[in-house]
mmCIF file of C-alpha atoms in Angstrom:
data_model
loop_
_atom_site.group_PDB
_atom_site.id
_atom_site.type_symbol
_atom_site.label_atom_id
_atom_site.label_comp_id
_atom_site.label_asym_id
_atom_site.label_seq_id
_atom_site.Cartn_x
_atom_site.Cartn_y
_atom_site.Cartn_z
ATOM 1 C CA MET A 1 -83.122 -46.494 97.344
ATOM 2 C CA ALA A 2 -84.473 -49.132 94.894
ATOM 3 C CA THR A 3 -82.985 -47.130 92.076
ATOM 4 C CA SER A 4 -79.664 -47.208 93.926
ATOM 5 C CA LYS A 5 -79.773 -50.887 94.505
ATOM 6 C CA GLU A 6 -80.822 -51.471 90.770
ATOM 7 C CA GLN A 7 -77.992 -49.425 89.659
ATOM 8 C CA LYS A 8 -75.314 -51.443 91.884
ATOM 9 C CA ARG A 9 -76.757 -54.781 90.661
ATOM 10 C CA ARG A 10 -76.559 -53.433 86.982
ATOM 11 C CA VAL A 11 -72.753 -52.418 87.623
ATOM 12 C CA ARG A 12 -71.978 -55.910 89.268
ATOM 13 C CA ASP A 13 -73.588 -57.547 86.339
ATOM 14 C CA TYR A 14 -71.769 -55.262 83.934
ATOM 15 C CA ARG A 15 -68.381 -56.141 85.734
ATOM 16 C CA ALA A 16 -69.140 -59.694 85.844
ATOM 17 C CA ARG A 17 -69.659 -59.791 82.133
ATOM 18 C CA GLN A 18 -66.643 -57.794 81.579
ATOM 19 C CA ASP A 19 -64.547 -60.219 83.781
ATOM 20 C CA VAL A 20 -66.030 -63.106 81.587
ATOM 21 C CA HIS A 21 -65.195 -61.380 78.319
ATOM 22 C CA GLU A 22 -61.735 -60.474 79.480
ATOM 23 C CA HIS A 23 -61.281 -64.175 80.639
ATOM 24 C CA LYS A 24 -62.408 -65.547 77.380
ATOM 25 C CA ARG A 25 -60.219 -62.973 75.671
ATOM 26 C CA ARG A 26 -57.116 -64.034 77.600
ATOM 27 C CA ARG A 27 -57.773 -67.622 76.950
ATOM 28 C CA ARG A 28 -58.237 -67.116 73.122
ATOM 29 C CA VAL A 29 -54.853 -65.165 73.186
ATOM 30 C CA ARG A 30 -53.188 -67.857 75.393
ATOM 31 C CA ASP A 31 -54.804 -70.576 72.942
ATOM 32 C CA ASN A 32 -53.466 -68.752 69.876
ATOM 33 C CA ILE A 33 -50.139 -68.545 71.248
ATOM 34 C CA PHE A 34 -49.986 -72.030 71.956
ATOM 35 C CA ALA A 35 -51.369 -73.112 68.598
ATOM 36 C CA VAL A 36 -48.334 -70.885 66.858
ATOM 37 C CA LEU A 37 -45.882 -72.482 69.100
ATOM 38 C CA ALA A 38 -47.306 -75.854 68.212
ATOM 39 C CA VAL A 39 -47.205 -75.007 64.537
ATOM 40 C CA VAL A 40 -43.630 -73.497 64.985
ATOM 41 C CA VAL A 41 -42.447 -76.739 66.754
ATOM 42 C CA VAL A 42 -44.184 -79.311 64.327
ATOM 43 C CA GLY A 43 -42.667 -77.176 61.303
ATOM 44 C CA ALA A 44 -39.230 -77.274 62.910
ATOM 45 C CA VAL A 45 -39.543 -81.003 63.511
ATOM 46 C CA GLY A 46 -40.804 -81.566 60.132
ATOM 47 C CA ILE A 47 -38.106 -79.669 58.708
ATOM 48 C CA ALA A 48 -35.516 -81.212 60.666
ATOM 49 C CA VAL A 49 -36.933 -84.667 59.627
ATOM 50 C CA THR A 50 -37.153 -83.562 55.952
ATOM 51 C CA LEU A 51 -33.482 -82.317 56.075
ATOM 52 C CA HIS A 52 -32.476 -85.737 57.925
ATOM 53 C CA VAL A 53 -34.090 -87.841 55.425
ATOM 54 C CA GLN A 54 -33.082 -85.577 52.460
ATOM 55 C CA GLY A 55 -29.522 -85.561 53.844
ATOM 56 C CA GLN A 56 -29.515 -89.565 53.930
ATOM 57 C CA ARG A 57 -30.993 -89.492 50.335
ATOM 58 C CA ASP A 58 -28.362 -87.029 49.147
ATOM 59 C CA ASP A 59 -25.637 -89.323 50.965
ATOM 60 C CA GLU A 60 -27.108 -92.478 49.166
ATOM 61 C CA LEU A 61 -27.416 -90.669 45.625
ATOM 62 C CA ALA A 62 -23.729 -89.491 46.138
ATOM 63 C CA ALA A 63 -22.537 -92.785 46.887
ATOM 64 C CA LEU A 64 -24.425 -94.534 44.111
ATOM 65 C CA GLU A 65 -23.266 -91.810 41.703
ATOM 66 C CA GLU A 66 -19.654 -92.317 43.060
ATOM 67 C CA GLU A 67 -19.937 -96.104 42.506
ATOM 68 C CA THR A 68 -21.507 -95.933 38.992
ATOM 69 C CA GLN A 69 -18.829 -93.309 37.769
ATOM 70 C CA ALA A 70 -16.138 -95.802 38.997
ATOM 71 C CA SER A 71 -17.805 -98.757 37.276
ATOM 72 C CA ASP A 72 -19.600 -97.538 34.313
ATOM 73 C CA PRO A 73 -17.968 -96.801 31.110
ATOM 74 C CA ALA A 74 -17.529 -93.393 29.988
ATOM 75 C CA GLU A 75 -20.163 -91.977 27.395
ATOM 76 C CA THR A 76 -21.903 -95.306 27.264
ATOM 77 C CA ASP A 77 -25.564 -95.863 26.557
ATOM 78 C CA ALA A 78 -26.451 -99.063 28.530
ATOM 79 C CA PHE A 79 -29.161 -100.117 26.017
ATOM 80 C CA GLU A 80 -27.580 -99.217 22.561
ATOM 81 C CA ASP A 81 -26.852 -102.197 20.355
ATOM 82 C CA GLU A 82 -23.443 -100.942 18.777
ATOM 83 C CA VAL A 83 -20.234 -102.092 19.936
ATOM 84 C CA ILE A 84 -18.936 -99.761 22.754
ATOM 85 C CA VAL A 85 -15.180 -99.844 23.498
ATOM 86 C CA THR A 86 -12.528 -97.739 25.320
ATOM 87 C CA ASP A 87 -9.140 -97.272 23.818
ATOM 88 C CA ALA A 88 -7.802 -99.851 26.176
ATOM 89 C CA VAL A 89 -10.003 -102.696 24.613
ATOM 90 C CA PRO A 90 -8.158 -104.765 21.919
ATOM 91 C CA ASP A 91 -9.975 -104.975 18.379
ATOM 92 C CA ALA A 92 -12.043 -107.941 17.899
ATOM 93 C CA THR A 93 -10.084 -109.071 15.118
ATOM 94 C CA LEU A 94 -7.357 -110.302 17.629
ATOM 95 C CA ALA A 95 -9.691 -113.486 18.320
ATOM 96 C CA GLU A 96 -8.843 -114.351 14.678
ATOM 97 C CA ASP A 97 -12.217 -116.170 14.214
ATOM 98 C CA ARG A 98 -10.822 -119.331 15.751
ATOM 99 C CA THR A 99 -10.546 -121.516 18.644
ATOM 100 C CA TRP A 100 -7.887 -120.782 21.397
ATOM 101 C CA ASN A 101 -6.610 -123.527 23.612
ATOM 102 C CA GLY A 102 -4.746 -123.144 26.945
ATOM 103 C CA SER A 103 -4.861 -123.300 30.589
ATOM 104 C CA LEU A 104 -6.190 -121.401 33.559
ATOM 105 C CA THR A 105 -4.435 -122.052 36.896
ATOM 106 C CA ILE A 106 -6.060 -121.108 39.992
ATOM 107 C CA ASN A 107 -4.669 -121.830 43.625
ATOM 108 C CA GLY A 108 -2.480 -124.689 42.049
ATOM 109 C CA VAL A 109 -5.436 -126.228 40.138
ATOM 110 C CA GLU A 110 -4.963 -126.233 36.375
ATOM 111 C CA LEU A 111 -7.889 -126.096 34.213
ATOM 112 C CA SER A 112 -7.605 -126.866 30.525
ATOM 113 C CA VAL A 113 -9.626 -124.285 28.633
ATOM 114 C CA GLU A 114 -11.039 -123.614 25.051
ATOM 115 C CA LEU A 115 -12.173 -120.156 23.894
ATOM 116 C CA ASP A 116 -14.604 -119.710 21.096
ATOM 117 C CA GLY A 117 -13.171 -116.648 19.058
ATOM 118 C CA ALA A 118 -15.902 -116.998 16.325
ATOM 119 C CA ALA A 119 -18.737 -117.112 18.569
ATOM 120 C CA ALA A 120 -17.579 -114.093 20.912
ATOM 121 C CA PRO A 121 -14.560 -112.417 18.946
ATOM 122 C CA GLN A 122 -14.572 -109.154 21.071
ATOM 123 C CA ALA A 123 -14.499 -110.930 24.492
ATOM 124 C CA VAL A 124 -12.046 -113.365 23.295
ATOM 125 C CA SER A 125 -9.964 -110.798 21.888
ATOM 126 C CA ALA A 126 -10.036 -108.999 25.161
ATOM 127 C CA LEU A 127 -9.131 -112.338 27.175
ATOM 128 C CA VAL A 128 -6.214 -113.051 24.702
ATOM 129 C CA ALA A 129 -4.722 -109.660 24.961
ATOM 130 C CA SER A 130 -5.056 -109.566 28.812
ATOM 131 C CA SER A 131 -3.334 -113.214 29.018
ATOM 132 C CA GLN A 132 -0.528 -112.108 26.803
ATOM 133 C CA ASP A 133 0.267 -108.976 28.910
ATOM 134 C CA GLY A 134 0.043 -110.998 32.067
ATOM 135 C CA TYR A 135 -2.814 -109.103 33.512
ATOM 136 C CA TYR A 136 -4.597 -112.045 35.160
ATOM 137 C CA GLU A 137 -1.445 -113.205 37.164
ATOM 138 C CA GLY A 138 -2.133 -112.683 40.927
ATOM 139 C CA LYS A 139 -5.773 -111.265 40.353
ATOM 140 C CA ILE A 140 -8.269 -112.129 43.032
ATOM 141 C CA CYS A 141 -11.247 -114.394 42.622
ATOM 142 C CA HIS A 142 -13.543 -112.391 45.009
ATOM 143 C CA ARG A 143 -16.906 -113.994 44.579
ATOM 144 C CA LEU A 144 -17.960 -117.711 45.154
ATOM 145 C CA THR A 145 -21.720 -118.906 44.872
ATOM 146 C CA ASP A 146 -23.287 -122.075 46.201
ATOM 147 C CA SER A 147 -27.005 -122.041 46.093
ATOM 148 C CA ASP A 148 -29.259 -124.499 44.193
ATOM 149 C CA GLY A 149 -28.979 -123.725 40.465
ATOM 150 C CA PHE A 150 -26.343 -120.950 40.918
ATOM 151 C CA LYS A 151 -22.814 -122.158 41.352
ATOM 152 C CA LEU A 152 -20.007 -120.217 39.969
ATOM 153 C CA LEU A 153 -16.388 -118.414 40.957
ATOM 154 C CA GLN A 154 -16.167 -114.909 39.714
ATOM 155 C CA CYS A 155 -12.504 -113.557 39.246
ATOM 156 C CA GLY A 156 -10.216 -111.121 37.480
ATOM 157 C CA SER A 157 -11.471 -107.783 39.044
ATOM 158 C CA LEU A 158 -8.805 -104.845 38.532
ATOM 159 C CA THR A 159 -8.989 -104.116 42.319
ATOM 160 C CA GLY A 160 -9.897 -107.555 43.839
ATOM 161 C CA ASP A 161 -13.613 -106.685 44.739
ATOM 162 C CA VAL A 162 -16.984 -106.345 42.868
ATOM 163 C CA MET A 163 -16.142 -103.252 41.258
ATOM 164 C CA GLY A 164 -16.124 -102.935 37.567
ATOM 165 C CA ASP A 165 -13.081 -101.990 35.330
ATOM 166 C CA PRO A 166 -13.768 -98.390 34.084
ATOM 167 C CA ASP A 167 -10.512 -98.285 31.892
ATOM 168 C CA PHE A 168 -11.384 -101.552 30.183
ATOM 169 C CA GLN A 169 -15.142 -102.064 29.090
ATOM 170 C CA TYR A 170 -16.919 -102.987 25.991
ATOM 171 C CA GLY A 171 -20.068 -104.267 24.421
ATOM 172 C CA PRO A 172 -22.491 -105.764 23.234
ATOM 173 C CA ILE A 173 -23.395 -109.063 24.670
ATOM 174 C CA GLU A 174 -22.188 -111.959 22.682
ATOM 175 C CA ASN A 175 -22.857 -115.699 22.543
ATOM 176 C CA ALA A 176 -25.197 -115.595 25.546
ATOM 177 C CA PRO A 177 -27.592 -118.831 25.919
ATOM 178 C CA GLN A 178 -31.222 -118.374 24.673
ATOM 179 C CA ASP A 179 -32.504 -120.562 27.741
ATOM 180 C CA ASP A 180 -30.432 -118.688 30.361
ATOM 181 C CA VAL A 181 -28.690 -122.104 31.294
ATOM 182 C CA TYR A 182 -24.983 -122.084 31.806
ATOM 183 C CA PRO A 183 -23.708 -125.755 31.997
ATOM 184 C CA ALA A 184 -20.862 -126.933 34.331
ATOM 185 C CA GLY A 185 -17.667 -125.829 32.872
ATOM 186 C CA THR A 186 -18.917 -122.659 31.148
ATOM 187 C CA ILE A 187 -16.767 -119.522 31.162
ATOM 188 C CA ALA A 188 -18.563 -116.377 30.761
ATOM 189 C CA MET A 189 -17.993 -112.580 31.180
ATOM 190 C CA ALA A 190 -19.340 -110.943 34.158
ATOM 191 C CA ARG A 191 -20.952 -107.348 33.835
ATOM 192 C CA GLN A 192 -23.239 -104.934 35.460
ATOM 193 C CA GLY A 193 -26.819 -105.708 35.768
ATOM 194 C CA ASN A 194 -28.890 -104.281 32.823
ATOM 195 C CA ASN A 195 -25.712 -102.775 30.989
ATOM 196 C CA PRO A 196 -24.798 -104.917 27.878
ATOM 197 C CA ASN A 197 -21.570 -102.511 27.366
ATOM 198 C CA SER A 198 -19.904 -103.146 30.725
ATOM 199 C CA ASN A 199 -17.869 -106.438 30.085
ATOM 200 C CA GLY A 200 -14.538 -106.025 31.134
ATOM 201 C CA HIS A 201 -11.717 -108.199 32.813
ATOM 202 C CA GLN A 202 -14.074 -110.167 35.133
ATOM 203 C CA PHE A 203 -15.213 -113.673 34.080
ATOM 204 C CA PHE A 204 -16.747 -116.488 36.010
ATOM 205 C CA VAL A 205 -16.390 -120.260 35.956
ATOM 206 C CA VAL A 206 -19.400 -122.324 36.261
ATOM 207 C CA TYR A 207 -18.700 -125.499 38.162
ATOM 208 C CA GLU A 208 -22.293 -127.015 38.196
ATOM 209 C CA ASP A 209 -25.190 -126.275 35.874
ATOM 210 C CA THR A 210 -26.439 -122.822 36.619
ATOM 211 C CA THR A 211 -29.412 -120.740 35.514
ATOM 212 C CA ILE A 212 -29.047 -117.013 35.278
ATOM 213 C CA PRO A 213 -32.182 -115.156 34.239
ATOM 214 C CA SER A 214 -31.582 -112.506 31.587
ATOM 215 C CA ASP A 215 -32.130 -109.060 32.547
ATOM 216 C CA MET A 216 -33.135 -106.063 30.434
ATOM 217 C CA ALA A 217 -29.645 -106.211 28.636
ATOM 218 C CA GLY A 218 -29.759 -109.929 27.958
ATOM 219 C CA GLY A 219 -27.649 -112.653 29.140
ATOM 220 C CA TYR A 220 -23.874 -113.060 29.753
ATOM 221 C CA THR A 221 -21.139 -113.475 26.993
ATOM 222 C CA VAL A 222 -20.084 -117.099 26.880
ATOM 223 C CA VAL A 223 -16.361 -117.117 25.788
ATOM 224 C CA GLY A 224 -15.686 -120.754 26.234
ATOM 225 C CA ASN A 225 -15.363 -124.080 28.448
ATOM 226 C CA VAL A 226 -13.460 -125.831 30.731
ATOM 227 C CA THR A 227 -12.417 -129.125 29.125
ATOM 228 C CA ASP A 228 -10.387 -130.838 31.969
ATOM 229 C CA GLY A 229 -9.835 -130.278 35.622
ATOM 230 C CA LEU A 230 -13.162 -129.208 36.722
ATOM 231 C CA ASP A 231 -13.606 -131.949 39.426
ATOM 232 C CA GLN A 232 -10.226 -131.298 40.941
ATOM 233 C CA PHE A 233 -11.253 -127.462 40.851
ATOM 234 C CA VAL A 234 -14.364 -128.288 42.930
ATOM 235 C CA ASP A 235 -12.502 -130.468 45.254
ATOM 236 C CA GLN A 236 -9.591 -128.142 45.861
ATOM 237 C CA VAL A 237 -10.849 -124.643 45.126
ATOM 238 C CA VAL A 238 -14.611 -124.446 45.440
ATOM 239 C CA SER A 239 -14.442 -126.514 48.704
ATOM 240 C CA ILE A 240 -12.751 -123.460 50.480
ATOM 241 C CA GLY A 241 -16.274 -122.244 51.005
ATOM 242 C CA ILE A 242 -17.706 -118.952 51.500
ATOM 243 C CA GLN A 243 -17.386 -116.602 54.433
ATOM 244 C CA ASP A 244 -20.331 -116.798 56.924
ATOM 245 C CA ALA A 245 -21.470 -119.861 55.322
ATOM 246 C CA ALA A 246 -23.432 -117.494 52.769
ATOM 247 C CA PRO A 247 -24.818 -118.755 49.535
ATOM 248 C CA ASP A 248 -22.870 -115.865 47.731
ATOM 249 C CA GLY A 249 -19.962 -113.872 48.638
ATOM 250 C CA PRO A 250 -16.227 -113.766 49.211
ATOM 251 C CA PRO A 251 -14.452 -117.126 49.753
ATOM 252 C CA ASN A 252 -13.230 -118.296 53.239
ATOM 253 C CA GLU A 253 -9.717 -118.171 52.035
ATOM 254 C CA GLU A 254 -8.068 -115.990 49.123
ATOM 255 C CA ILE A 255 -8.438 -117.554 45.644
ATOM 256 C CA THR A 256 -5.923 -116.369 43.291
ATOM 257 C CA ILE A 257 -5.317 -116.739 39.473
ATOM 258 C CA GLU A 258 -1.769 -117.800 38.819
ATOM 259 C CA SER A 259 -2.171 -117.646 35.113
ATOM 260 C CA LEU A 260 -3.929 -117.582 31.904
ATOM 261 C CA LEU A 261 -2.259 -119.050 28.989
ATOM 262 C CA LEU A 262 -3.886 -119.152 25.550
ATOM 263 C CA GLU A 263 -2.458 -120.166 22.055
#
């Protein structure tokens, strides 16, 4: 009888151990399944996030590339020193190595101007040619600034906005101030940051002493000065103000070039 009881106990213990073993085995399988599912889910989320971020970066890069293609000169190295021109840019000899006098009329205010064809022959040639073919008539002054030490009106864009002029760009920078100071009345050429070969039709008129730090390309080509009419320009044009009371942006009302006449 004892032997029979002992055998039954051993069977019970064996089955109990089997049950424990089976329970552990099932739990391991379940845990493994959960772990695999977790990895799959995390991986899927990671892939989705990566694709989303990559998609955003792709969109940003595409937009940047589109903007660059729209504004950069074709086949131009931004840091070469040689003169870069497109077929549309007049020869620098048009400036005749002399002073050009004339008038720039903006929103009914006539500014007397003087351009230095000896100091900035390529830029002055471009302005002279553009004035002669009537390019500037009706062009928009799209940017006005009004912060401490940075006061100017930028004009002459082909499309009336900040985009460059891909059909009309040249370099290098000419006659930039060594101290980065552009006195009131200065007329200088606008360009892309860090690109000395991106001068085009756009220029800016400084209405109070302004400091513009040089970038990797240098300063900005100074073509001449306003010799008369600056006070009236400030009173009647600059006073229009900037949208949303910002220190830099589009004017509250449209500012338009009526004419640029040079002789």
